[in-house]
Amino acid sequence: MTAPTIIAVAGASGSGKTTWISQELERKSPAACVYICPGLGEVSVDLALIGYCYPKVKVLSESQIPLVQMLPEDTVIFLEIGFHLNLNIPFLSSFPCHRVAVVPPDLQQSEWHDWALELVPGNAIATPNMANPPQVWCTSLTGQVFDAPSLDEILIEITGGAYGNVHRLKGIFELPDGRAFFVDFVQGSKGIAYRELPIPLWLEGRPDRPSGIEVIGWQLELQAIAQAILDSCLSAAAIDYYQEQYKTLNQEEEPIT
């Protein structure tokens, strides 16, 4: 008799945990895989990202973890453990578990080294000093649509230190042309990375699919960050206007058959 197998993945913020899991999902049968990322309640950029990029993967929120007991026996569960969580999660002792740590290449010793059965070289980031752990702030942005130039300006300001020392920022943002983008920044990397998500265009009112933002850092001015993000959102009237324009444009671009 077999049982669901857990691949628990831990490491520093920005080390590349989600990237490594994505690479593993590419190699495996997504229909037999589950992704869980606890620690942020029902708001998780990574949950939405995996769900969008791998629609056959079952994503479970923190409150849905008990459902693991009902999964088929040959299921592979990827459990991403944030840097701010205790590595000794009792849940891990219930199933066969393989522990993977994604660590910066230059990091020779850490709690992740002691915990892991497998070490994977990750991004060459400066590991946060866990004696002075950073803040973690996240919020849902579902239903919000952003003016792209304004959003870009705000993200540059936030990652540039205008509202505190930001170590990591990632988010999913909707644009008025119906596309959604994953935004990723790690302190020390080359700027902000933008990636269009492989999901249908949304051109009928406010999107009701998940989007959100997660910011990790020190001395964060959270109220100011939240207000800056909201200032780059479009009004309902502006969303309707732009969507009508893009719908007309899309019709004009359809090839004649």
Coordinates of C-alpha atoms in Angstrom, one line a residue:
M1 CA 0.0 0.0 0.0
T2 CA 1.3 3.4 -0.9
A3 CA 0.6 6.8 0.5
P4 CA 0.9 10.4 -0.7
T5 CA 4.5 11.5 -0.7
I6 CA 5.5 15.0 0.5
I7 CA 8.4 16.8 -1.0
A8 CA 9.0 19.6 1.5
V9 CA 11.0 22.5 0.1
A10 CA 12.5 25.2 2.4
G11 CA 15.1 27.9 2.1
A12 CA 15.7 31.6 2.4
S13 CA 13.4 34.2 0.9
G14 CA 14.3 34.6 -2.8
S15 CA 16.5 31.5 -2.9
G16 CA 14.4 29.9 -5.6
K17 CA 12.1 27.5 -3.9
T18 CA 9.1 28.1 -6.2
T19 CA 11.3 28.0 -9.3
W20 CA 12.7 24.6 -8.2
I21 CA 9.2 23.3 -7.6
S22 CA 8.1 24.6 -11.0
Q23 CA 11.0 22.7 -12.7
E24 CA 10.0 19.5 -10.9
L25 CA 6.4 20.0 -12.0
E26 CA 7.6 20.2 -15.5
R27 CA 9.2 16.8 -15.2
K28 CA 6.3 15.1 -13.4
S29 CA 2.7 14.4 -14.3
P30 CA 1.0 17.5 -13.0
A31 CA -2.4 15.7 -12.7
A32 CA -0.9 13.7 -9.8
C33 CA 0.7 16.6 -8.0
V34 CA -0.5 18.9 -5.3
Y35 CA 1.0 22.3 -4.2
I36 CA 0.7 23.7 -0.7
C37 CA 2.2 27.0 0.6
P38 CA 1.1 27.6 4.2
G39 CA 1.9 30.5 6.4
L40 CA 0.1 33.4 4.6
G41 CA -3.5 32.4 5.2
E42 CA -5.7 32.4 2.1
V43 CA -3.6 35.1 0.4
S44 CA -0.7 33.6 -1.4
V45 CA 0.9 34.9 -4.6
D46 CA 2.7 31.5 -5.0
L47 CA -0.6 29.5 -4.8
A48 CA -2.1 31.7 -7.6
L49 CA 1.1 31.5 -9.7
I50 CA 1.3 27.7 -9.6
G51 CA -2.4 27.4 -10.3
Y52 CA -2.1 29.7 -13.3
C53 CA 1.0 28.1 -14.8
Y54 CA 0.1 24.5 -14.0
P55 CA -3.7 24.2 -14.2
K56 CA -3.6 20.4 -13.7
V57 CA -1.9 20.8 -10.4
K58 CA -4.3 20.9 -7.4
V59 CA -3.4 23.8 -5.2
L60 CA -4.5 23.8 -1.5
S61 CA -4.7 26.8 0.7
E62 CA -3.7 26.6 4.4
S63 CA -7.2 25.9 5.5
Q64 CA -7.5 23.0 3.1
I65 CA -4.5 21.0 4.4
P66 CA -6.7 18.4 6.1
L67 CA -7.9 17.4 2.6
V68 CA -4.5 15.8 2.1
Q69 CA -5.9 12.8 4.0
M70 CA -8.3 12.2 1.2
L71 CA -5.8 12.4 -1.7
P72 CA -5.0 9.4 -3.9
E73 CA -2.2 7.3 -2.5
D74 CA 0.2 7.9 -5.4
T75 CA -0.1 11.7 -5.2
V76 CA 3.1 13.8 -4.9
I77 CA 2.6 16.8 -2.6
F78 CA 5.0 19.8 -2.9
L79 CA 5.0 21.7 0.3
E80 CA 6.8 25.1 0.2
I81 CA 7.9 26.2 3.6
G82 CA 8.5 29.9 3.9
F83 CA 11.6 31.2 5.6
H84 CA 9.5 32.5 8.4
L85 CA 8.0 29.1 9.4
N86 CA 9.2 26.4 11.8
L87 CA 10.8 23.6 9.8
N88 CA 9.5 20.9 12.1
I89 CA 5.9 21.0 10.9
P90 CA 4.0 18.1 12.6
F91 CA 2.1 17.5 9.4
L92 CA 5.3 16.2 7.8
S93 CA 5.5 13.2 10.1
S94 CA 2.2 11.8 8.8
F95 CA 3.5 10.8 5.3
P96 CA 6.7 9.7 3.6
C97 CA 8.7 13.0 3.2
H98 CA 11.7 14.1 1.3
R99 CA 13.2 17.3 2.6
V100 CA 14.8 19.7 0.1
A101 CA 16.6 22.9 0.9
V102 CA 17.2 25.5 -1.8
V103 CA 20.2 27.5 -0.5
P104 CA 22.5 30.3 -1.9
P105 CA 25.7 28.7 -3.4
D106 CA 28.0 30.5 -0.9
L107 CA 26.0 29.6 2.2
Q108 CA 27.8 26.7 3.8
Q109 CA 25.9 26.2 7.0
S110 CA 22.4 27.0 8.2
E111 CA 19.3 25.5 9.8
W112 CA 18.2 24.4 6.3
H113 CA 21.5 22.4 5.8
D114 CA 20.8 20.6 9.1
W115 CA 17.2 19.9 8.2
A116 CA 17.4 18.8 4.5
L117 CA 18.1 15.4 2.9
E118 CA 18.9 17.1 -0.4
L119 CA 20.6 20.5 -1.0
V120 CA 19.9 22.4 -4.2
P121 CA 22.0 25.4 -5.2
G122 CA 19.7 28.4 -5.5
N123 CA 20.0 32.1 -6.3
A124 CA 23.1 33.9 -5.2
I125 CA 21.3 36.1 -2.7
A126 CA 22.4 37.6 0.5
T127 CA 20.7 35.5 3.2
P128 CA 18.6 37.6 5.6
N129 CA 19.9 37.7 9.1
M130 CA 17.4 35.5 10.9
A131 CA 18.4 37.1 14.3
N132 CA 16.7 40.2 12.8
P133 CA 13.9 38.6 10.7
P134 CA 12.2 40.8 8.1
Q135 CA 8.6 41.7 8.1
V136 CA 6.2 39.8 5.7
W137 CA 3.3 41.7 4.3
C138 CA 0.8 40.4 1.8
T139 CA -2.6 41.4 0.6
S140 CA -5.1 40.4 -2.0
L141 CA -5.6 42.6 -5.1
T142 CA -8.3 40.5 -6.6
G143 CA -10.6 42.8 -8.6
Q144 CA -8.1 45.5 -9.0
V145 CA -6.8 46.6 -12.4
F146 CA -3.7 48.7 -12.7
D147 CA -2.5 51.5 -14.9
A148 CA 0.8 50.0 -16.1
P149 CA 3.0 53.1 -16.2
S150 CA 1.8 54.1 -12.7
L151 CA 2.3 50.6 -11.3
D152 CA 5.8 50.4 -12.8
E153 CA 6.7 53.7 -11.2
I154 CA 5.3 52.6 -7.8
L155 CA 7.1 49.3 -7.9
I156 CA 10.4 51.0 -8.7
E157 CA 9.9 53.3 -5.7
I158 CA 9.0 50.5 -3.3
T159 CA 11.9 48.2 -4.4
G160 CA 14.2 51.2 -4.4
G161 CA 13.7 51.8 -0.7
A162 CA 11.2 54.7 -0.7
Y163 CA 9.1 52.9 1.9
G164 CA 11.6 50.8 3.8
N165 CA 14.3 48.3 3.1
V166 CA 12.7 45.8 0.7
H167 CA 14.4 42.4 0.4
R168 CA 11.8 40.7 -1.7
L169 CA 8.6 41.7 -3.6
K170 CA 6.4 39.5 -5.8
G171 CA 2.9 40.0 -7.0
I172 CA 0.3 39.3 -9.6
F173 CA -1.2 42.3 -11.3
E174 CA -4.1 42.7 -13.8
L175 CA -3.8 45.2 -16.6
P176 CA -6.7 46.9 -18.6
D177 CA -5.8 45.1 -21.8
G178 CA -6.9 41.9 -20.0
R179 CA -3.5 40.4 -19.4
A180 CA -2.1 39.5 -16.0
F181 CA 1.6 39.7 -15.0
F182 CA 3.8 38.0 -12.4
V183 CA 6.2 40.6 -10.9
D184 CA 9.4 39.4 -9.1
F185 CA 12.1 41.3 -7.3
V186 CA 14.9 40.1 -5.1
Q187 CA 17.4 42.5 -3.5
G188 CA 20.7 42.3 -5.3
S189 CA 19.1 41.1 -8.6
K190 CA 19.0 43.0 -11.9
G191 CA 15.9 45.0 -11.5
I192 CA 12.3 43.9 -11.5
A193 CA 11.2 40.9 -13.6
Y194 CA 7.8 40.9 -15.4
R195 CA 6.3 37.7 -16.8
E196 CA 2.9 37.5 -18.6
L197 CA 0.8 34.7 -17.2
P198 CA -0.6 32.0 -19.5
I199 CA -4.3 32.7 -18.7
P200 CA -7.1 34.1 -20.8
L201 CA -7.6 37.8 -21.4
W202 CA -10.1 39.3 -19.0
L203 CA -12.1 42.1 -20.7
E204 CA -15.5 41.9 -18.8
G205 CA -15.4 44.1 -15.7
R206 CA -13.2 43.6 -12.7
P207 CA -11.4 40.2 -12.7
D208 CA -12.5 37.8 -10.0
R209 CA -9.5 35.6 -10.4
P210 CA -6.7 35.7 -7.7
S211 CA -4.1 38.4 -7.7
G212 CA -2.1 40.0 -4.9
I213 CA 1.2 41.3 -3.6
E214 CA 3.8 40.1 -1.1
V215 CA 6.6 42.3 0.3
I216 CA 9.4 41.2 2.6
G217 CA 11.8 43.6 4.3
W218 CA 12.7 45.8 7.3
Q219 CA 11.2 49.1 8.5
L220 CA 8.4 48.8 6.0
E221 CA 6.0 51.7 5.9
L222 CA 3.0 49.4 5.2
Q223 CA 0.3 52.0 5.1
A224 CA 2.2 54.1 2.7
I225 CA 2.9 51.0 0.5
A226 CA -0.7 50.1 0.5
Q227 CA -1.8 53.6 -0.4
A228 CA 0.8 53.8 -3.2
I229 CA -0.5 50.6 -4.7
L230 CA -4.1 51.7 -4.5
D231 CA -3.2 55.0 -6.2
S232 CA -2.2 53.1 -9.3
C233 CA -5.5 51.2 -9.5
L234 CA -8.0 52.2 -12.2
S235 CA -11.6 53.2 -11.5
A236 CA -14.5 51.1 -12.7
A237 CA -15.3 53.7 -15.4
A238 CA -11.7 53.6 -16.6
I239 CA -11.6 49.8 -16.6
D240 CA -14.9 49.7 -18.7
Y241 CA -13.5 52.3 -21.1
Y242 CA -10.2 50.6 -21.7
Q243 CA -11.8 47.1 -22.0
E244 CA -14.2 48.4 -24.7
Q245 CA -11.2 49.8 -26.6
Y246 CA -9.2 46.5 -26.4
K247 CA -12.2 44.4 -27.3
T248 CA -12.7 46.5 -30.5
L249 CA -9.0 46.3 -31.2
N250 CA -9.0 42.5 -30.8
Q251 CA -11.9 42.2 -33.2
E252 CA -10.1 44.3 -35.8
E253 CA -7.0 42.1 -35.5
E254 CA -8.9 38.8 -36.1
P255 CA -7.7 37.2 -39.3
I256 CA -10.2 36.9 -42.2
T257 CA -11.1 33.3 -42.9

